[in-house]
Phi, psi and omega in degrees: 000136177293157176299320178299318186282325174299312180294325178294322185271315180278330179245356183063033178281142174277106186313321182298346180265357185271136184235110178304133177232159179251119179268137183253156168298146182285153171286178188293319181294316177300314183298328178290319179292315181304314179299340182272338191255314200296129169247137178300143179067019179237047184305323183290311176296308176316307182291320180292323179296312178290331176310304183298323178295318181267000191049056183249179177255134183278136182237123184246136182181211179240144180238132173229127164243300180251306178230151182283133177235156173287130185215165174228142175211189185236158171245125173244115184064237174265358183252133184269142173222153174237084192299326181296304180290325178293318180292307187278317182261328186087016184210142178237013183278153186137178181260124190238125185241116186270133178254323174204152178233136179222120182302147183307316178304333183255355191286321175291325168290331175291315179304306181304311185299313181298324184294310181296319179302304185289337180079010182283138166299331183255153176259136180238151169296162177303120169227166185305323182287336184268338178253357185295328178267355184285115180310325180298335190244004189296331173293351173280353185235158172256157178288154169310328178288323172293324181297314186293320178302315176305300190303320177296319172298318175294329177293316185298318182291320178298316181296334188292000000 
């Protein structure tokens, strides 16, 4: 199964909206800041905090090394970095697909807007489940009906 098919079925993402990006190792200054902030298994929190510290862009998308996972990383200037994986694992090799990018200056406004829209008491960084129903980002996802239709077509092709 292709990565595009997997993310379409597993996450309901619109594959046309995914953009492959190349992630580079952090520079020394970024690495020092990240070592003070980064916690394992907290890529969304790590990225939102570091976006503010580094005046960076928060990137939400898919990372694949062995299996594709929902993931967050940063864009500093024109360079993509992954503070969580580089700090915790020491490696940023793998495939990165960007779904959305939010500048640090707009990030907290987006978090608050999503919180208001969802009616949730807590504020969360942008993640697939927090933006899925937000009207501004509906184009990033396919409907459950389309997912089922696609799955049915895939099943018929496999059976043939």
